[in-house]
């Protein structure tokens, strides 16, 4: 699973400003012919990113190339079960990628359009936000 | 005579509020600038303009602008298009006034041809386009619609650089560095696939020496049993110390 190699601080704030508004960067296809675009903001966990990646690679069976355009660099902490509130912030539980609306999440190339669409549809089923499949077009 | 003719109206009010009102009523705000004349804010019809925007040639051809209420016609190039971040709609267009003899630098899309039959594709490689467009300097009336790159001889590991591309007469690439435009690469292999392949190879190798493996397996089982007993004993000790 994706996670930062080294970190300066173990626990962060929720950093909700990172998911508010529209995506100023990463909103257009940069590498491949097909992509998956986030239609709403949200936090995508490293597990979900990996599950979607596996779904795509299994479907295309070693054909083509794919790019992951997000990275889970925001740590999320949680308290153990049946623990009373207080006594400080919980321990690091998992990593999430903060995604704004419009962000391209995955890109794909080197496969036929119907194969890419099905692979991206399978990947979208693993994600907690609404997404859309985009295709490189004239001027975009 | 230009291939593309765009009818427009003069835009008297500018600003965010007016632009939003225009978009809601099926129009696109745009602006024409460049040359000796002052900037000209204009309004375009969204439906007709969106059809033009789907045409690749619209971005590299001179466009004839007929602005209602403004005397004379002007020819311009599409300088920039702002897209909505979610819907595939243009929200603003910039036109740059040029005359046909002007030298301009434009982004021209790159198209790979014959890549399906090349040795790299037959060997299972993937075409990786590093630069989907190139900056080309040429006369405004002779900008190529696209740059076609012949990939028929590419193998896995081969690449085509800017210098290898033949451009139409009068056009030259505006890049100083000889960038890679496209290459044929081996398909991405995940860790899982590598593991699966390794397991399959090990199984295939193991079929020949089944008898030996059987003996080893028995020994391993005995060892595992001995190891398994140890953690349990440690756990008991730990529990005892807590009490």
CSV table of C-alpha atoms in Angstrom, one decimal:
chain,number,residue,atom,x,y,z
A,1,UNK,CA,0.0,0.0,0.0
A,2,UNK,CA,1.1,3.6,-0.7
A,3,UNK,CA,2.4,5.6,2.3
A,4,UNK,CA,5.0,8.3,2.8
A,5,UNK,CA,8.6,7.1,3.2
A,6,UNK,CA,9.4,9.4,6.1
A,7,UNK,CA,7.2,11.8,8.1
A,8,UNK,CA,7.9,14.8,10.1
A,9,UNK,CA,4.8,14.7,12.4
A,10,UNK,CA,3.0,11.5,13.2
A,11,UNK,CA,-0.5,13.0,13.8
A,12,UNK,CA,-2.1,15.7,11.7
A,13,UNK,CA,-5.2,17.8,11.8
A,14,UNK,CA,-8.0,16.7,9.6
A,15,UNK,CA,-6.9,19.4,7.0
A,16,UNK,CA,-10.4,19.8,5.6
A,17,UNK,CA,-9.2,22.7,3.5
A,18,UNK,CA,-7.5,20.2,1.3
A,19,UNK,CA,-10.8,18.7,0.1
A,20,UNK,CA,-12.8,21.9,-0.1
A,21,UNK,CA,-13.3,23.7,-3.5
A,22,UNK,CA,-12.4,22.6,-6.9
A,23,UNK,CA,-9.1,21.0,-7.8
A,24,UNK,CA,-6.6,23.7,-8.9
A,25,UNK,CA,-4.2,21.1,-10.2
A,26,UNK,CA,-4.4,17.6,-11.6
A,27,UNK,CA,-7.8,18.1,-13.2
A,28,UNK,CA,-6.7,17.2,-16.7
A,29,UNK,CA,-5.2,14.0,-18.3
A,30,UNK,CA,-1.5,14.3,-18.4
A,31,UNK,CA,-0.2,10.8,-19.2
A,32,UNK,CA,-2.7,8.5,-20.7
A,33,UNK,CA,-5.7,8.4,-23.1
A,34,UNK,CA,-8.3,7.5,-20.4
A,35,UNK,CA,-8.8,8.6,-16.9
A,36,UNK,CA,-11.0,8.5,-13.8
A,37,UNK,CA,-12.1,11.9,-12.6
A,38,UNK,CA,-13.4,12.6,-9.1
A,39,UNK,CA,-16.8,14.3,-9.3
A,40,UNK,CA,-17.0,15.1,-5.6
A,41,UNK,CA,-14.5,15.7,-2.8
A,42,UNK,CA,-13.5,13.1,-0.4
A,43,UNK,CA,-10.8,11.1,1.4
A,44,UNK,CA,-9.5,8.0,-0.2
A,45,UNK,CA,-7.7,5.5,1.9
A,46,UNK,CA,-4.5,3.7,0.9
A,47,UNK,CA,-6.4,0.4,1.0
A,48,UNK,CA,-9.0,1.8,-1.4
A,49,UNK,CA,-6.4,3.1,-3.8
A,50,UNK,CA,-4.7,-0.3,-3.8
A,51,UNK,CA,-8.0,-2.2,-4.2
A,52,UNK,CA,-8.9,-0.1,-7.2
A,53,UNK,CA,-5.4,-0.5,-8.7
A,54,UNK,CA,-5.6,-4.3,-8.3
A,55,UNK,CA,-9.1,-4.4,-9.9
A,56,UNK,CA,-7.7,-2.5,-12.9
A,57,UNK,CA,-4.5,-4.5,-13.4
A,58,UNK,CA,-6.4,-7.8,-13.0
A,59,UNK,CA,-8.9,-6.8,-15.7
A,60,UNK,CA,-6.4,-5.6,-18.3
A,61,UNK,CA,-4.1,-8.6,-17.7
A,62,UNK,CA,-0.6,-7.0,-18.0
A,63,UNK,CA,-1.6,-4.9,-21.0
A,64,UNK,CA,-1.2,-1.2,-21.2
A,65,UNK,CA,0.1,1.2,-18.6
A,66,UNK,CA,-1.6,3.0,-15.7
A,67,UNK,CA,-0.8,5.9,-13.5
A,68,UNK,CA,-2.0,6.7,-10.0
A,69,UNK,CA,-2.5,10.5,-9.7
A,70,UNK,CA,-3.1,10.7,-6.0
A,71,UNK,CA,-1.0,9.9,-2.9
A,72,UNK,CA,-2.2,9.1,0.6
A,73,UNK,CA,0.0,11.5,2.6
A,74,UNK,CA,-2.6,12.5,5.3
A,75,UNK,CA,-2.4,10.3,8.5
A,76,UNK,CA,-5.6,9.4,10.2
A,77,UNK,CA,-5.6,8.5,13.9
A,78,UNK,CA,-8.2,6.4,15.8
A,79,UNK,CA,-8.8,5.2,19.3
A,80,UNK,CA,-9.1,1.5,20.2
A,81,UNK,CA,-12.6,0.0,20.7
A,82,UNK,CA,-14.3,0.5,24.1
A,83,UNK,CA,-12.0,3.3,25.2
A,84,UNK,CA,-13.5,6.3,26.9
A,85,UNK,CA,-13.1,9.8,25.3
A,86,UNK,CA,-10.2,11.9,26.4
A,87,UNK,CA,-6.6,10.9,27.3
A,88,UNK,CA,-5.2,12.4,24.1
A,89,UNK,CA,-5.3,11.7,20.4
A,90,UNK,CA,-5.5,8.1,19.2
A,91,UNK,CA,-2.7,6.3,17.5
A,92,UNK,CA,-2.0,6.4,13.7
A,93,UNK,CA,-4.5,4.1,12.0
A,94,UNK,CA,-4.2,4.6,8.3
A,95,UNK,CA,-3.3,7.0,5.5
A,96,UNK,CA,-5.6,8.9,3.2
A,97,UNK,CA,-5.4,11.0,0.0
A,98,UNK,CA,-7.4,14.2,0.2
A,99,UNK,CA,-9.1,14.6,-3.1
A,100,UNK,CA,-10.9,17.6,-4.5
A,101,UNK,CA,-13.7,17.6,-7.1
A,102,UNK,CA,-12.2,17.4,-10.6
A,103,UNK,CA,-9.0,15.6,-9.7
A,104,UNK,CA,-7.9,12.8,-12.0
A,105,UNK,CA,-7.4,9.8,-9.9
A,106,UNK,CA,-6.1,7.2,-12.3
A,107,UNK,CA,-4.9,7.3,-15.9
A,108,UNK,CA,-4.6,4.5,-18.4
A,109,UNK,CA,-3.1,4.0,-21.8
A,110,UNK,CA,-2.1,1.3,-24.3
A,111,UNK,CA,-5.5,-0.6,-24.2
A,112,UNK,CA,-8.6,-0.5,-26.3
A,113,UNK,CA,-11.3,2.0,-25.2
A,114,UNK,CA,-13.8,-0.7,-24.1
A,115,UNK,CA,-11.2,-2.5,-22.0
A,116,UNK,CA,-10.1,0.8,-20.4
A,117,UNK,CA,-13.7,1.8,-19.7
A,118,UNK,CA,-14.4,-1.5,-18.0
A,119,UNK,CA,-11.2,-1.5,-16.0
A,120,UNK,CA,-11.9,2.1,-14.8
A,121,UNK,CA,-15.5,1.1,-14.0
A,122,UNK,CA,-14.2,-1.7,-11.8
A,123,UNK,CA,-11.8,0.6,-10.1
A,124,UNK,CA,-14.5,3.2,-9.5
A,125,UNK,CA,-16.5,0.6,-7.6
A,126,UNK,CA,-13.7,0.4,-5.0
A,127,UNK,CA,-13.7,4.2,-4.3
A,128,UNK,CA,-15.9,6.0,-1.8
A,129,UNK,CA,-16.7,9.0,-4.1
A,130,UNK,CA,-18.6,9.5,-7.4
A,131,UNK,CA,-16.3,9.4,-10.4
A,132,UNK,CA,-16.5,9.8,-14.1
A,133,UNK,CA,-14.5,8.2,-16.9
A,134,UNK,CA,-12.8,10.8,-19.1
A,135,UNK,CA,-11.2,10.4,-22.5
A,136,UNK,CA,-8.5,12.7,-24.0
A,137,UNK,CA,-10.2,14.9,-26.6
A,138,UNK,CA,-9.4,17.8,-28.9
A,139,UNK,CA,-8.0,20.7,-26.9
A,140,UNK,CA,-8.2,18.9,-23.6
B,1,UNK,CA,-11.1,32.6,-46.4
B,2,UNK,CA,-10.8,30.7,-43.2
B,3,UNK,CA,-12.2,27.2,-42.6
B,4,UNK,CA,-13.9,28.3,-39.4
B,5,UNK,CA,-16.2,31.2,-39.1
B,6,UNK,CA,-17.4,32.3,-35.6
B,7,UNK,CA,-20.3,34.6,-35.1
B,8,UNK,CA,-20.1,36.7,-32.0
B,9,UNK,CA,-21.7,39.7,-30.2
B,10,UNK,CA,-20.1,42.5,-28.4
B,11,UNK,CA,-19.9,42.1,-24.6
B,12,UNK,CA,-20.5,45.4,-22.9
B,13,UNK,CA,-20.4,44.2,-19.3
B,14,UNK,CA,-17.4,42.3,-18.0
B,15,UNK,CA,-16.7,40.6,-14.7
B,16,UNK,CA,-17.5,37.4,-12.9
B,17,UNK,CA,-21.3,38.1,-12.3
B,18,UNK,CA,-22.0,38.9,-15.9
B,19,UNK,CA,-19.9,36.0,-17.1
B,20,UNK,CA,-22.0,33.6,-14.9
B,21,UNK,CA,-25.3,35.1,-16.2
B,22,UNK,CA,-24.1,34.6,-19.8
B,23,UNK,CA,-23.1,30.9,-19.1
B,24,UNK,CA,-26.5,30.2,-17.5
B,25,UNK,CA,-28.2,31.6,-20.7
B,26,UNK,CA,-26.3,29.3,-23.0
B,27,UNK,CA,-23.5,31.7,-24.0
B,28,UNK,CA,-19.7,31.6,-23.6
B,29,UNK,CA,-17.8,34.8,-22.7
B,30,UNK,CA,-14.6,35.3,-24.8
B,31,UNK,CA,-12.1,38.0,-25.6
B,32,UNK,CA,-10.1,39.0,-28.6
B,33,UNK,CA,-6.7,40.7,-28.1
B,34,UNK,CA,-3.4,41.2,-29.9
B,35,UNK,CA,-2.4,43.3,-32.8
B,36,UNK,CA,-2.7,47.1,-32.7
B,37,UNK,CA,-6.4,47.2,-31.8
B,38,UNK,CA,-7.7,47.3,-28.2
B,39,UNK,CA,-9.1,44.2,-26.4
B,40,UNK,CA,-12.6,43.2,-27.4
B,41,UNK,CA,-14.8,41.3,-25.0
B,42,UNK,CA,-17.3,39.2,-27.0
B,43,UNK,CA,-20.1,36.6,-26.5
B,44,UNK,CA,-20.3,33.3,-28.3
B,45,UNK,CA,-23.1,30.8,-28.6
B,46,UNK,CA,-22.3,27.8,-26.5
B,47,UNK,CA,-23.9,25.2,-28.7
B,48,UNK,CA,-22.2,26.1,-32.0
B,49,UNK,CA,-18.9,26.8,-30.2
B,50,UNK,CA,-18.9,23.5,-28.4
B,51,UNK,CA,-19.1,21.7,-31.8
B,52,UNK,CA,-16.2,23.7,-33.1
B,53,UNK,CA,-14.2,22.9,-30.0
B,54,UNK,CA,-14.6,19.2,-30.6
B,55,UNK,CA,-12.8,19.6,-33.9
B,56,UNK,CA,-9.0,19.3,-33.5
B,57,UNK,CA,-8.3,21.6,-36.5
B,58,UNK,CA,-10.1,24.5,-34.7
B,59,UNK,CA,-7.2,25.0,-32.3
B,60,UNK,CA,-4.5,25.3,-35.1
B,61,UNK,CA,-6.4,27.2,-37.8
B,62,UNK,CA,-7.1,30.9,-38.3
B,63,UNK,CA,-10.7,31.7,-37.3
B,64,UNK,CA,-12.7,34.4,-38.9
B,65,UNK,CA,-14.6,36.4,-36.3
B,66,UNK,CA,-17.8,38.2,-37.3
B,67,UNK,CA,-18.6,40.4,-34.3
B,68,UNK,CA,-22.0,42.0,-34.5
B,69,UNK,CA,-21.9,45.7,-33.8
B,70,UNK,CA,-18.2,45.9,-34.6
B,71,UNK,CA,-17.1,47.0,-38.1
B,72,UNK,CA,-15.0,44.7,-40.1
B,73,UNK,CA,-13.9,41.1,-39.7
B,74,UNK,CA,-10.9,39.9,-37.9
B,75,UNK,CA,-8.9,36.7,-38.2
B,76,UNK,CA,-7.6,35.2,-35.0
B,77,UNK,CA,-6.1,32.0,-33.5
B,78,UNK,CA,-7.5,30.2,-30.5
B,79,UNK,CA,-5.0,31.2,-27.8
B,80,UNK,CA,-6.5,29.5,-24.8
B,81,UNK,CA,-9.6,27.7,-23.7
B,82,UNK,CA,-10.7,27.4,-20.1
B,83,UNK,CA,-12.6,24.2,-19.3
B,84,UNK,CA,-15.1,23.6,-16.5
B,85,UNK,CA,-13.4,21.3,-13.9
B,86,UNK,CA,-16.2,18.7,-13.9
B,87,UNK,CA,-18.3,19.1,-17.0
B,88,UNK,CA,-16.6,19.0,-20.4
B,89,UNK,CA,-17.7,22.6,-21.2
B,90,UNK,CA,-15.7,25.6,-22.2
B,91,UNK,CA,-16.1,28.5,-19.8
B,92,UNK,CA,-14.0,31.1,-21.6
B,93,UNK,CA,-12.0,31.4,-24.8
B,94,UNK,CA,-9.1,33.7,-25.7
B,95,UNK,CA,-8.6,34.7,-29.4
B,96,UNK,CA,-5.4,36.2,-30.5
B,97,UNK,CA,-5.5,38.5,-33.6
B,98,UNK,CA,-3.1,37.6,-36.3
B,99,UNK,CA,-2.6,38.2,-40.0
B,100,UNK,CA,-1.7,35.3,-42.3
B,101,UNK,CA,1.9,36.4,-42.7
B,102,UNK,CA,2.6,36.5,-38.9
B,103,UNK,CA,4.9,34.0,-37.4
B,104,UNK,CA,3.3,32.3,-34.5
B,105,UNK,CA,4.2,29.6,-32.0
B,106,UNK,CA,1.4,27.1,-31.3
B,107,UNK,CA,0.9,23.8,-29.6
B,108,UNK,CA,0.2,21.1,-32.2
B,109,UNK,CA,-1.0,17.7,-31.2
B,110,UNK,CA,1.1,14.6,-31.9
B,111,UNK,CA,-0.5,11.5,-33.5
B,112,UNK,CA,1.2,8.1,-33.6
B,113,UNK,CA,0.5,6.1,-36.7
B,114,UNK,CA,1.2,2.5,-37.6
B,115,UNK,CA,1.8,1.7,-34.0
B,116,UNK,CA,-0.5,-1.3,-33.9
B,117,UNK,CA,1.6,-3.3,-36.4
B,118,UNK,CA,5.1,-2.4,-35.2
B,119,UNK,CA,7.5,-5.1,-33.7
B,120,UNK,CA,7.1,-3.5,-30.3
B,121,UNK,CA,3.3,-3.9,-30.2
B,122,UNK,CA,3.6,-7.5,-31.5
B,123,UNK,CA,6.0,-8.3,-28.6
B,124,UNK,CA,3.5,-7.0,-26.1
B,125,UNK,CA,4.9,-3.5,-25.6
B,126,UNK,CA,2.9,-0.4,-24.8
B,127,UNK,CA,3.2,2.9,-26.7
B,128,UNK,CA,4.1,5.6,-24.2
B,129,UNK,CA,3.5,9.1,-25.5
B,130,UNK,CA,5.6,11.5,-23.4
B,131,UNK,CA,4.6,14.6,-25.3
B,132,UNK,CA,1.0,14.7,-26.6
B,133,UNK,CA,1.7,18.1,-28.3
B,134,UNK,CA,4.7,20.0,-29.5
B,135,UNK,CA,5.3,23.7,-29.8
B,136,UNK,CA,5.7,24.6,-33.5
B,137,UNK,CA,6.7,28.0,-34.9
B,138,UNK,CA,5.4,28.8,-38.4
B,139,UNK,CA,3.3,31.2,-40.4
B,140,UNK,CA,-0.2,31.6,-39.0
B,141,UNK,CA,-1.9,30.4,-42.2
B,142,UNK,CA,0.2,27.2,-42.4
B,143,UNK,CA,0.0,25.7,-39.0
B,144,UNK,CA,-0.2,21.9,-39.3
B,145,UNK,CA,-3.4,20.3,-37.8
B,146,UNK,CA,-1.4,17.6,-36.2
B,147,UNK,CA,2.1,16.0,-36.4
B,148,UNK,CA,2.0,12.4,-37.5
B,149,UNK,CA,4.8,10.2,-36.2
B,150,UNK,CA,5.4,6.9,-37.9
B,151,UNK,CA,6.0,4.1,-35.4
B,152,UNK,CA,6.1,1.1,-37.8
B,153,UNK,CA,9.7,0.2,-37.0
B,154,UNK,CA,9.7,0.7,-33.2
B,155,UNK,CA,10.6,-2.1,-30.9
B,156,UNK,CA,10.4,-2.3,-27.1
B,157,UNK,CA,12.9,0.2,-25.7
B,158,UNK,CA,13.0,2.3,-28.8
B,159,UNK,CA,12.0,6.0,-28.7
B,160,UNK,CA,11.4,8.8,-31.1
B,161,UNK,CA,12.9,12.3,-30.3
B,162,UNK,CA,11.9,15.7,-31.6
B,163,UNK,CA,14.8,15.6,-34.1
B,164,UNK,CA,13.5,12.4,-35.6
B,165,UNK,CA,10.2,14.0,-36.6
B,166,UNK,CA,9.7,15.4,-40.1
B,167,UNK,CA,7.7,18.6,-40.0
B,168,UNK,CA,5.9,20.3,-42.9
B,169,UNK,CA,7.9,22.9,-44.9
B,170,UNK,CA,8.2,26.3,-43.1
B,171,UNK,CA,7.5,24.8,-39.7
B,172,UNK,CA,10.1,24.3,-37.0
B,173,UNK,CA,9.9,23.1,-33.4
B,174,UNK,CA,10.2,25.8,-30.8
B,175,UNK,CA,11.9,23.5,-28.2
B,176,UNK,CA,15.6,23.9,-27.7
B,177,UNK,CA,16.1,20.5,-26.0
B,178,UNK,CA,15.8,17.3,-28.0
B,179,UNK,CA,13.0,15.7,-25.9
B,180,UNK,CA,11.6,12.2,-26.2
B,181,UNK,CA,8.2,12.4,-27.9
B,182,UNK,CA,7.1,8.8,-27.6
B,183,UNK,CA,8.6,5.4,-26.9
B,184,UNK,CA,7.7,1.7,-26.7
B,185,UNK,CA,8.0,0.3,-23.2
B,186,UNK,CA,7.4,-3.1,-21.6
B,187,UNK,CA,4.0,-3.3,-19.9
B,188,UNK,CA,3.8,-2.6,-16.2
B,189,UNK,CA,4.1,-5.7,-14.0
B,190,UNK,CA,2.7,-5.6,-10.6
B,191,UNK,CA,4.3,-7.3,-7.5
B,192,UNK,CA,1.4,-9.8,-7.5
B,193,UNK,CA,2.0,-10.8,-11.0
B,194,UNK,CA,5.7,-11.3,-10.4
B,195,UNK,CA,4.9,-13.5,-7.3
B,196,UNK,CA,2.4,-15.5,-9.3
B,197,UNK,CA,4.9,-16.1,-12.1
B,198,UNK,CA,7.6,-17.1,-9.6
B,199,UNK,CA,5.2,-19.5,-7.9
B,200,UNK,CA,4.2,-21.0,-11.3
B,201,UNK,CA,7.9,-21.4,-12.2
B,202,UNK,CA,8.7,-23.0,-8.9
B,203,UNK,CA,5.7,-25.4,-9.3
B,204,UNK,CA,6.8,-26.3,-12.8
B,205,UNK,CA,10.4,-27.0,-11.6
B,206,UNK,CA,9.1,-29.0,-8.6
B,207,UNK,CA,7.1,-31.5,-10.7
B,208,UNK,CA,10.3,-33.2,-11.9
B,209,UNK,CA,11.6,-33.8,-8.3
B,210,UNK,CA,8.4,-34.9,-6.5
B,211,UNK,CA,10.0,-37.7,-4.6
B,212,UNK,CA,12.7,-35.5,-3.0
B,213,UNK,CA,10.2,-32.8,-2.1
B,214,UNK,CA,8.0,-35.3,-0.3
B,215,UNK,CA,10.9,-36.2,2.0
B,216,UNK,CA,11.8,-32.5,2.6
B,217,UNK,CA,8.1,-31.7,3.3
B,218,UNK,CA,8.0,-34.3,6.1
B,219,UNK,CA,11.1,-32.8,7.7
B,220,UNK,CA,9.8,-29.2,7.4
B,221,UNK,CA,6.5,-30.3,9.0
B,222,UNK,CA,8.4,-31.7,12.0
B,223,UNK,CA,10.4,-28.5,12.4
B,224,UNK,CA,7.3,-26.4,12.2
B,225,UNK,CA,5.7,-28.4,14.9
B,226,UNK,CA,8.6,-27.9,17.2
B,227,UNK,CA,8.7,-24.1,16.4
B,228,UNK,CA,4.9,-23.8,17.0
B,229,UNK,CA,5.3,-25.2,20.5
B,230,UNK,CA,7.7,-22.4,21.6
B,231,UNK,CA,5.5,-19.3,21.3
B,232,UNK,CA,2.8,-21.0,23.3
B,233,UNK,CA,5.3,-21.7,26.1
B,234,UNK,CA,6.5,-18.1,26.0
B,235,UNK,CA,2.9,-16.8,26.2
B,236,UNK,CA,2.3,-18.9,29.3
B,237,UNK,CA,5.4,-17.5,30.9
B,238,UNK,CA,4.3,-13.9,30.0
B,239,UNK,CA,0.9,-14.5,31.5
B,240,UNK,CA,2.5,-15.9,34.7
B,241,UNK,CA,4.7,-12.8,35.1
B,242,UNK,CA,1.7,-10.4,34.8
B,243,UNK,CA,-0.2,-12.2,37.5
